[in-house]
Coordinates of N, CA, C and O in Angstrom, one line a residue:
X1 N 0.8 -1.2 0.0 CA 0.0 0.0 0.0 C 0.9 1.3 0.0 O 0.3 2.4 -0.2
X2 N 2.0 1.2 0.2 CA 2.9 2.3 0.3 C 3.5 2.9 -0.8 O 4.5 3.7 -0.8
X3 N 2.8 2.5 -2.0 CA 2.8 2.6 -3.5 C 1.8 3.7 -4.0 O 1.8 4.8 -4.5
X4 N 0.9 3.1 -3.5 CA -0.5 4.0 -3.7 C -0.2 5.2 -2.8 O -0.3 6.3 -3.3
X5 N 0.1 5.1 -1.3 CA -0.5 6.2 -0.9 C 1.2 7.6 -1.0 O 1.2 8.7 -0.5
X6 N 2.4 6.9 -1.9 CA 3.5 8.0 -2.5 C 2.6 8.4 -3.3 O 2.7 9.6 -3.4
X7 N 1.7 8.1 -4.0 CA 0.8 9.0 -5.3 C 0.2 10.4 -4.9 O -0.5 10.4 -3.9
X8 N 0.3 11.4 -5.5 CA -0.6 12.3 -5.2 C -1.8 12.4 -4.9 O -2.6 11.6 -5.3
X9 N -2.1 13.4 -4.1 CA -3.6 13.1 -4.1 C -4.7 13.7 -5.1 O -4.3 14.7 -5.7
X10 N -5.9 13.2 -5.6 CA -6.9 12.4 -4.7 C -6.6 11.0 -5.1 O -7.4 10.1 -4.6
X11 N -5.4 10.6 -5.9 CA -5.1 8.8 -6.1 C -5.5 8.3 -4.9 O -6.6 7.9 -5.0
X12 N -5.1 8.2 -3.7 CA -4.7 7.1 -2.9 C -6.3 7.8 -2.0 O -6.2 7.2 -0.9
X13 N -7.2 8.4 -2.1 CA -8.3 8.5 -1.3 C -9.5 8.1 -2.3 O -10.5 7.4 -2.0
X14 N -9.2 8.6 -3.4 CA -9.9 8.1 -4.4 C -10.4 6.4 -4.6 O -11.5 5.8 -4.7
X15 N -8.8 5.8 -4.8 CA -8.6 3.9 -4.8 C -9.4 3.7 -3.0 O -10.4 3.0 -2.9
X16 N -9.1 4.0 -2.3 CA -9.7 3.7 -0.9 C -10.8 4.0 -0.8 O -11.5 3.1 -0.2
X17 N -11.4 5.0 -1.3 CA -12.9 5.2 -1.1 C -13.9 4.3 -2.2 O -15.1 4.1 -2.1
X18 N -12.9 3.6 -3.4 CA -13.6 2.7 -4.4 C -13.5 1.5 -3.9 O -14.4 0.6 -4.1
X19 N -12.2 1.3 -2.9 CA -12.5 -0.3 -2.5 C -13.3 -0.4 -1.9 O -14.0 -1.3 -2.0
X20 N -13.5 0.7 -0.6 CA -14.8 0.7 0.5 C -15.9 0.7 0.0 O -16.8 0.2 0.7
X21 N -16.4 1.3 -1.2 CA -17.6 1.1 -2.2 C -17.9 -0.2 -2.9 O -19.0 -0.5 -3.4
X22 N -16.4 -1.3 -2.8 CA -16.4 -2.5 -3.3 C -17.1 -3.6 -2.5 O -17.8 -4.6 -2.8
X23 N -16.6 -2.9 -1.4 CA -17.1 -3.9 -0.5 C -18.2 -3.6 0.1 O -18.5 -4.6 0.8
X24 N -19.1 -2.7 0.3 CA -20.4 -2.4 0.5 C -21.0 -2.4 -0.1 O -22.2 -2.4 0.3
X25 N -20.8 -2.3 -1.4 CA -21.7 -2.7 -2.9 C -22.0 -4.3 -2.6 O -23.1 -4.8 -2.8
X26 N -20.7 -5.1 -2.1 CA -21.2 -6.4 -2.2 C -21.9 -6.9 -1.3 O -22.7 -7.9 -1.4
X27 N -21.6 -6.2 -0.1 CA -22.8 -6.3 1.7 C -24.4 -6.3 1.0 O -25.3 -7.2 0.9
X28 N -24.3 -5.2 0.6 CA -25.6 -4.6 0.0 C -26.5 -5.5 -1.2 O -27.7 -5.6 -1.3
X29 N -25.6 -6.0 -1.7 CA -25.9 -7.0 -2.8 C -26.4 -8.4 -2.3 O -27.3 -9.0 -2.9
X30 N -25.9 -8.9 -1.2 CA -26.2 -9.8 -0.3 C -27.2 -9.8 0.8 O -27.9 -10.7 1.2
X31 N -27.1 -8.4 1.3 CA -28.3 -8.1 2.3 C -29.8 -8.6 1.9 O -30.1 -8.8 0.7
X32 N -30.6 -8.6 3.1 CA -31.9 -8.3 2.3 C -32.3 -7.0 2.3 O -32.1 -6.3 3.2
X33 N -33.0 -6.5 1.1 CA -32.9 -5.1 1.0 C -34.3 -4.6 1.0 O -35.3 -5.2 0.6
X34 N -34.4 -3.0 1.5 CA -35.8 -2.2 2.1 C -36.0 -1.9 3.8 O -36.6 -1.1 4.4
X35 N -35.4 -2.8 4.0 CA -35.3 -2.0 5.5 C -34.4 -0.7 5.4 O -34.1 -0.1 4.3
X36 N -33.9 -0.2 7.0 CA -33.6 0.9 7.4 C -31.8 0.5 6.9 O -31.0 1.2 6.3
X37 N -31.6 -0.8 7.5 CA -29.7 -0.9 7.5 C -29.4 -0.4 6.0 O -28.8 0.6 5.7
X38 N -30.5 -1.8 4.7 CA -30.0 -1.3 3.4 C -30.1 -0.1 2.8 O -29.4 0.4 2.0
X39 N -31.4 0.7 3.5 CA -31.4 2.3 3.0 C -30.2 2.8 3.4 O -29.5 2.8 2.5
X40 N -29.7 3.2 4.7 CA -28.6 3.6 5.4 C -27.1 2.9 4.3 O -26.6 3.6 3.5
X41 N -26.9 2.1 4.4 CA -26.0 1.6 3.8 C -26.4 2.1 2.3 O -25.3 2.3 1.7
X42 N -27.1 2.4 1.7 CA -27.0 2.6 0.6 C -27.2 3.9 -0.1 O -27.2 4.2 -1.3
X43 N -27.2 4.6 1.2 CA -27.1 5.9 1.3 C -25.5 6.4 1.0 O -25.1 7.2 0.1
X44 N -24.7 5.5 2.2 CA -23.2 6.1 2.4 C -22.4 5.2 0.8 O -21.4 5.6 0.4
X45 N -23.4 3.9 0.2 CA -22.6 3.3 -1.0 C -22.5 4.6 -1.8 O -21.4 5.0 -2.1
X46 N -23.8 5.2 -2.3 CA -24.3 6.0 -2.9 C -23.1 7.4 -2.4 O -22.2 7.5 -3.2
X47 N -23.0 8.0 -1.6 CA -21.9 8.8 -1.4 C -20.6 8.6 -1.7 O -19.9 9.5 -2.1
X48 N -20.3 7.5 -1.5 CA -18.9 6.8 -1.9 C -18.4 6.9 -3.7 O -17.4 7.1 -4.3
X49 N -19.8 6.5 -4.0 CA -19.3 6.6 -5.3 C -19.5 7.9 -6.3 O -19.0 8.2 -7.3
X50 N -20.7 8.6 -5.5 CA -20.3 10.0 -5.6 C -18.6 10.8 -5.6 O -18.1 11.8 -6.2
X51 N -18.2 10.2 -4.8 CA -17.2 11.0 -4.3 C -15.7 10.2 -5.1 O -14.8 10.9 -5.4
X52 N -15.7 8.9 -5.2 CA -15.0 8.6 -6.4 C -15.4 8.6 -8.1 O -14.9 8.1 -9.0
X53 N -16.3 9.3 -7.9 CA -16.8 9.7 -9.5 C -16.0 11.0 -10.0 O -15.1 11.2 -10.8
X54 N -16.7 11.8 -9.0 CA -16.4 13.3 -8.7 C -14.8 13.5 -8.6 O -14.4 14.4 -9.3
X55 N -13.9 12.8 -7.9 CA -12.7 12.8 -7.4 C -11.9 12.4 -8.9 O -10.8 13.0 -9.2
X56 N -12.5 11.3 -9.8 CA -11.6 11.2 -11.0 C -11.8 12.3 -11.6 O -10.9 12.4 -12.5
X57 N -12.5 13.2 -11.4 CA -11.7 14.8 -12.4 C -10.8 15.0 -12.4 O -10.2 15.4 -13.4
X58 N -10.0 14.8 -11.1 CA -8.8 15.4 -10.6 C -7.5 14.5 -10.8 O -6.4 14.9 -10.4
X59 N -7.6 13.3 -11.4 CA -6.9 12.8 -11.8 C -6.5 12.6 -12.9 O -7.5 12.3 -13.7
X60 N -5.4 12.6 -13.5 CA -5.0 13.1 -14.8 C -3.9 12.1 -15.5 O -3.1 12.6 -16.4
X61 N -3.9 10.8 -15.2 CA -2.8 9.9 -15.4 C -3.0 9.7 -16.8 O -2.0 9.8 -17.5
X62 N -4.2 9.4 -17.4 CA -4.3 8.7 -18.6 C -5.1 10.5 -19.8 O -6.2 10.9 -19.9
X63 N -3.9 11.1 -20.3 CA -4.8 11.6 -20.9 C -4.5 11.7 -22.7 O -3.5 11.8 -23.5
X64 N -6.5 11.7 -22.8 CA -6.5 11.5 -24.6 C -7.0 12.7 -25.3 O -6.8 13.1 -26.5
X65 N -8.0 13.4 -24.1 CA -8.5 14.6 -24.8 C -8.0 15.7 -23.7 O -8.5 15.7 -22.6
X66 N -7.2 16.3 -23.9 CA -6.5 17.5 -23.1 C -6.2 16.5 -21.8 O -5.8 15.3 -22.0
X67 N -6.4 17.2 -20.5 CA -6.4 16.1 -19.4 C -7.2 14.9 -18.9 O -7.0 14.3 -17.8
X68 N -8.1 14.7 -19.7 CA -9.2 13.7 -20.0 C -9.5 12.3 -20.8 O -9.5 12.4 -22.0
X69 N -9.8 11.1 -20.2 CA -9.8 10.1 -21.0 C -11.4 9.6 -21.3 O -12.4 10.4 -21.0
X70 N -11.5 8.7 -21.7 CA -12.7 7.8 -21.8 C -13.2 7.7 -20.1 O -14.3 8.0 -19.9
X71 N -12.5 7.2 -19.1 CA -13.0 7.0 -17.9 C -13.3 8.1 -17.2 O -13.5 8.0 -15.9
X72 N -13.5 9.1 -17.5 CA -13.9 10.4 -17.1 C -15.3 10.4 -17.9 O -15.7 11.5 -17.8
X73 N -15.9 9.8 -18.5 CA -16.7 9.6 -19.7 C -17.5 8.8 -18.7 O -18.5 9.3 -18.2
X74 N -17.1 7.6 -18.3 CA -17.7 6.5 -17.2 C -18.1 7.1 -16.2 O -19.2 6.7 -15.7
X75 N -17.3 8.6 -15.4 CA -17.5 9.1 -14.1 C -18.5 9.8 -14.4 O -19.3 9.7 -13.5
X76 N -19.2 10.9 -15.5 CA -20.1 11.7 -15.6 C -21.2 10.7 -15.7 O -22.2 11.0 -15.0
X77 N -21.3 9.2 -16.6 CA -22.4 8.4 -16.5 C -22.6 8.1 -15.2 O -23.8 7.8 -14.8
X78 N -21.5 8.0 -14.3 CA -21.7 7.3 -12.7 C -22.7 8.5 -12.2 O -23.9 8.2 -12.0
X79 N -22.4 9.3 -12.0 CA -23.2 10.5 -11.6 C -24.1 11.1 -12.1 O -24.5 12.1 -11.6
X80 N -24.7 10.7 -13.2 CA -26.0 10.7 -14.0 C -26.8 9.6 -13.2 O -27.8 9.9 -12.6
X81 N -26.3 8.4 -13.3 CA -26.9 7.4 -13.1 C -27.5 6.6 -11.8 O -28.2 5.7 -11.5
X82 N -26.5 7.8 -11.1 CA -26.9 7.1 -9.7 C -28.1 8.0 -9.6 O -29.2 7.5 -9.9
X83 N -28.1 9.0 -9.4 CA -29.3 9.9 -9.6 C -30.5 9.1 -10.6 O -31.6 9.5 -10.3
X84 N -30.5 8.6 -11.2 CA -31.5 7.9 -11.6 C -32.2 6.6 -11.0 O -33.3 6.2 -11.0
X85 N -30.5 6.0 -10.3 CA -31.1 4.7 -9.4 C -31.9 5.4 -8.2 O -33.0 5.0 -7.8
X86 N -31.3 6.4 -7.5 CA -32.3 7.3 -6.4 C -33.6 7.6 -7.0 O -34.4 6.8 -6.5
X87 N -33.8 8.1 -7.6 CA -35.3 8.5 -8.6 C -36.0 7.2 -8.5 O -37.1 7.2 -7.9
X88 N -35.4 6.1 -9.1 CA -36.4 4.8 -8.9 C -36.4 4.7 -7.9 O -37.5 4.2 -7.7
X89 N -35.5 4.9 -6.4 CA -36.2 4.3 -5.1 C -37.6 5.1 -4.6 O -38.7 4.7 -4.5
X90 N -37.0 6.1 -4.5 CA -37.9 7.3 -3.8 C -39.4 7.0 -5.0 O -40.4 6.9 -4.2
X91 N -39.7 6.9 -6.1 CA -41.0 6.9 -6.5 C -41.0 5.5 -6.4 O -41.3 5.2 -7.5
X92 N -40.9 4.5 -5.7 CA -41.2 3.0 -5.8 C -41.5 1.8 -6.6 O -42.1 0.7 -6.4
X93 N -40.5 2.5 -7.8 CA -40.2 1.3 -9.2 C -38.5 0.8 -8.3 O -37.4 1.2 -8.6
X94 N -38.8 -0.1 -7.3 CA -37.7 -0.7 -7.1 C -37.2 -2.0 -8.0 O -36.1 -2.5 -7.9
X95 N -38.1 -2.3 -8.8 CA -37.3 -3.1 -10.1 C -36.4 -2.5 -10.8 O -35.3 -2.9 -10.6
X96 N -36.6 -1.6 -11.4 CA -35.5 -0.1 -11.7 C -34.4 0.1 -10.7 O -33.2 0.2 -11.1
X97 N -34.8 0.2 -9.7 CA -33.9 1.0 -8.7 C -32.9 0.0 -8.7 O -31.7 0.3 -8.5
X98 N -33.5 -1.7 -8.8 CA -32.6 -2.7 -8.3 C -31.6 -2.8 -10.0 O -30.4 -3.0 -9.9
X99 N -31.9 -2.6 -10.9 CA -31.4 -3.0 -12.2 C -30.3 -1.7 -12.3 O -29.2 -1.8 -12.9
X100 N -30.6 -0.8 -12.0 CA -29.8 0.4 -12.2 C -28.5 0.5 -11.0 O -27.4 0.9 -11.5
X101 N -28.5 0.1 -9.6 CA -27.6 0.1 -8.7 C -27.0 -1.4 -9.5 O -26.2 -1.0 -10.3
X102 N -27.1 -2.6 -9.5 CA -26.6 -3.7 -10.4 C -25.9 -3.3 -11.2 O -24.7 -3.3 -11.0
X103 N -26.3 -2.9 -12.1 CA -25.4 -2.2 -13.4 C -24.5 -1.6 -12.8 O -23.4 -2.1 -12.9
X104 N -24.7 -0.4 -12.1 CA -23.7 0.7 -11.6 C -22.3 0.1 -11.0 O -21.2 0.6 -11.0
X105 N -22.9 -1.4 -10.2 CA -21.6 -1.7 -9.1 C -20.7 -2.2 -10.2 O -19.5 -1.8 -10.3
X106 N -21.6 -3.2 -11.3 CA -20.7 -3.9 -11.6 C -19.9 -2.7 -12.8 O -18.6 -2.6 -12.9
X107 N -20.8 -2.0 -13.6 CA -19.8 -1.1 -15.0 C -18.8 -0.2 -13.9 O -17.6 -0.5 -13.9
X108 N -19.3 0.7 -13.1 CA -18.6 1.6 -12.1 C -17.3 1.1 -11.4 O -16.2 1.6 -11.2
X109 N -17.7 0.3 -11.1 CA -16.4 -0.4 -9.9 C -15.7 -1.5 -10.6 O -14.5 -1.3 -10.7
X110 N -16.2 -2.8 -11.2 CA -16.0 -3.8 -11.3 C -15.1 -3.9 -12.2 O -14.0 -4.4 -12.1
X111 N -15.9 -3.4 -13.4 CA -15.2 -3.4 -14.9 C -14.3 -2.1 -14.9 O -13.3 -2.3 -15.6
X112 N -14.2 -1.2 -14.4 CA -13.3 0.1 -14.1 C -12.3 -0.5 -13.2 O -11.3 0.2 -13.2
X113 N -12.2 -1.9 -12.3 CA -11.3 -1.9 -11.7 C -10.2 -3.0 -12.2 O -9.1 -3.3 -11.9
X114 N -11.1 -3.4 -13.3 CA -10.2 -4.4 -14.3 C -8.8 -3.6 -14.9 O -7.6 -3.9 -15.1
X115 N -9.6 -2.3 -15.1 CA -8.6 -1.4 -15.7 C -7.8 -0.8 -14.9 O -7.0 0.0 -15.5
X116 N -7.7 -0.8 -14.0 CA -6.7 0.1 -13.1 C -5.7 -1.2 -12.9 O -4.6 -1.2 -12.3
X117 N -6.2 -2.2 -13.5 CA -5.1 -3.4 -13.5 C -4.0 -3.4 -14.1 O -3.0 -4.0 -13.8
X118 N -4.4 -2.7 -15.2 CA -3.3 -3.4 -16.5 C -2.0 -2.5 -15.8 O -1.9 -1.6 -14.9
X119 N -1.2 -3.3 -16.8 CA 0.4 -2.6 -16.6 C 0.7 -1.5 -16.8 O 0.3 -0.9 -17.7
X120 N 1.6 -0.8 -15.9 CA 2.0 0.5 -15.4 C 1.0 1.4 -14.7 O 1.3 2.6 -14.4
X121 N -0.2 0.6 -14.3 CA -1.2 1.7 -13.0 C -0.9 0.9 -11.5 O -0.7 -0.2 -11.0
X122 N -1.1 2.2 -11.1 CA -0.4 2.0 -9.3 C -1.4 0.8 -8.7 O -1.1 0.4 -7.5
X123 N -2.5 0.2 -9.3 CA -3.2 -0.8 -8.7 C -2.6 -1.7 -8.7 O -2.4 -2.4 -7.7
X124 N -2.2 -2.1 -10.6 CA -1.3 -3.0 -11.1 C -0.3 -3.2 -10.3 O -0.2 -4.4 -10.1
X125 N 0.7 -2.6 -9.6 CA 2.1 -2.8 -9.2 C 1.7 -3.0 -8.1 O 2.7 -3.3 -7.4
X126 N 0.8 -2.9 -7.4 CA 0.2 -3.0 -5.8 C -0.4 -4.7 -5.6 O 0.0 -5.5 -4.8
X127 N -1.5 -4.9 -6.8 CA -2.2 -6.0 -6.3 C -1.2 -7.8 -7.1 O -1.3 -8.9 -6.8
X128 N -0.3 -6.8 -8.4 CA 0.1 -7.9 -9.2 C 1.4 -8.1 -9.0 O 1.7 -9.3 -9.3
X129 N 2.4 -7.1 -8.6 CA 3.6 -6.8 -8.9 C 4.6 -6.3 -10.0 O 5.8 -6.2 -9.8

């Protein structure tokens, strides 16, 4: 971990606040959901990835368009979209609400975290060597 957190910041708060979203995405995924814990919990999931959506602005490792890549592309859909999975809870299409948080964990986190894999990113040299 002493790789990640030589990185500037918001790298090393950004990768921690995604893994902590990793793993409460998967609580949550498991829970039974509609009570008070999964609201609550999916309140702070929902901030979390607010806050690693929001936070990849400020990172600038991969850039194709000025300081900007394609995954800055993914973080504006993350933040469109969660606001839409909120929208389905609160009017009570939780079929929606469940299809749209689903999607989110796995394109947002899952498949974004494949990518911080490949060679020469600080996840890569952390989790793979």
């Amino acid at each position: 971990m002493t790789l990640l957190f030589n990185e500037a910041q918001p790298i090393p708060l950004h990768a921690i606040m995604a893994m902590i979203a990793i793993i409460l995405g998967g609580i949550q995924l498991s829970m039974k959901k509609g009570g008070p814990i999964h609201k609550l919990l999916g309140r702070i999931w929902v901030g979390l990835m607010m806050f690693v959506a929001i936070s990849s602005f400020f990172i600038h490792k991969t850039k194709m368009w000025g300081d900007y890549s394609p995954i800055h592309l993914l973080s504006l859909w993350t933040i469109f979209i969660l606001g839409v999975g909120v929208y389905y809870a609160r009017v009570g299409n939780i079929k929606r609400h469940k299809q749209v948080m689903i999607a989110t964990y796995f394109f947002a986190l899952i498949l974004t975290g494949f990518f911080t894999l490949m060679p020469g990113r600080v996840m890569h040299q952390i989790l793979i060597g």
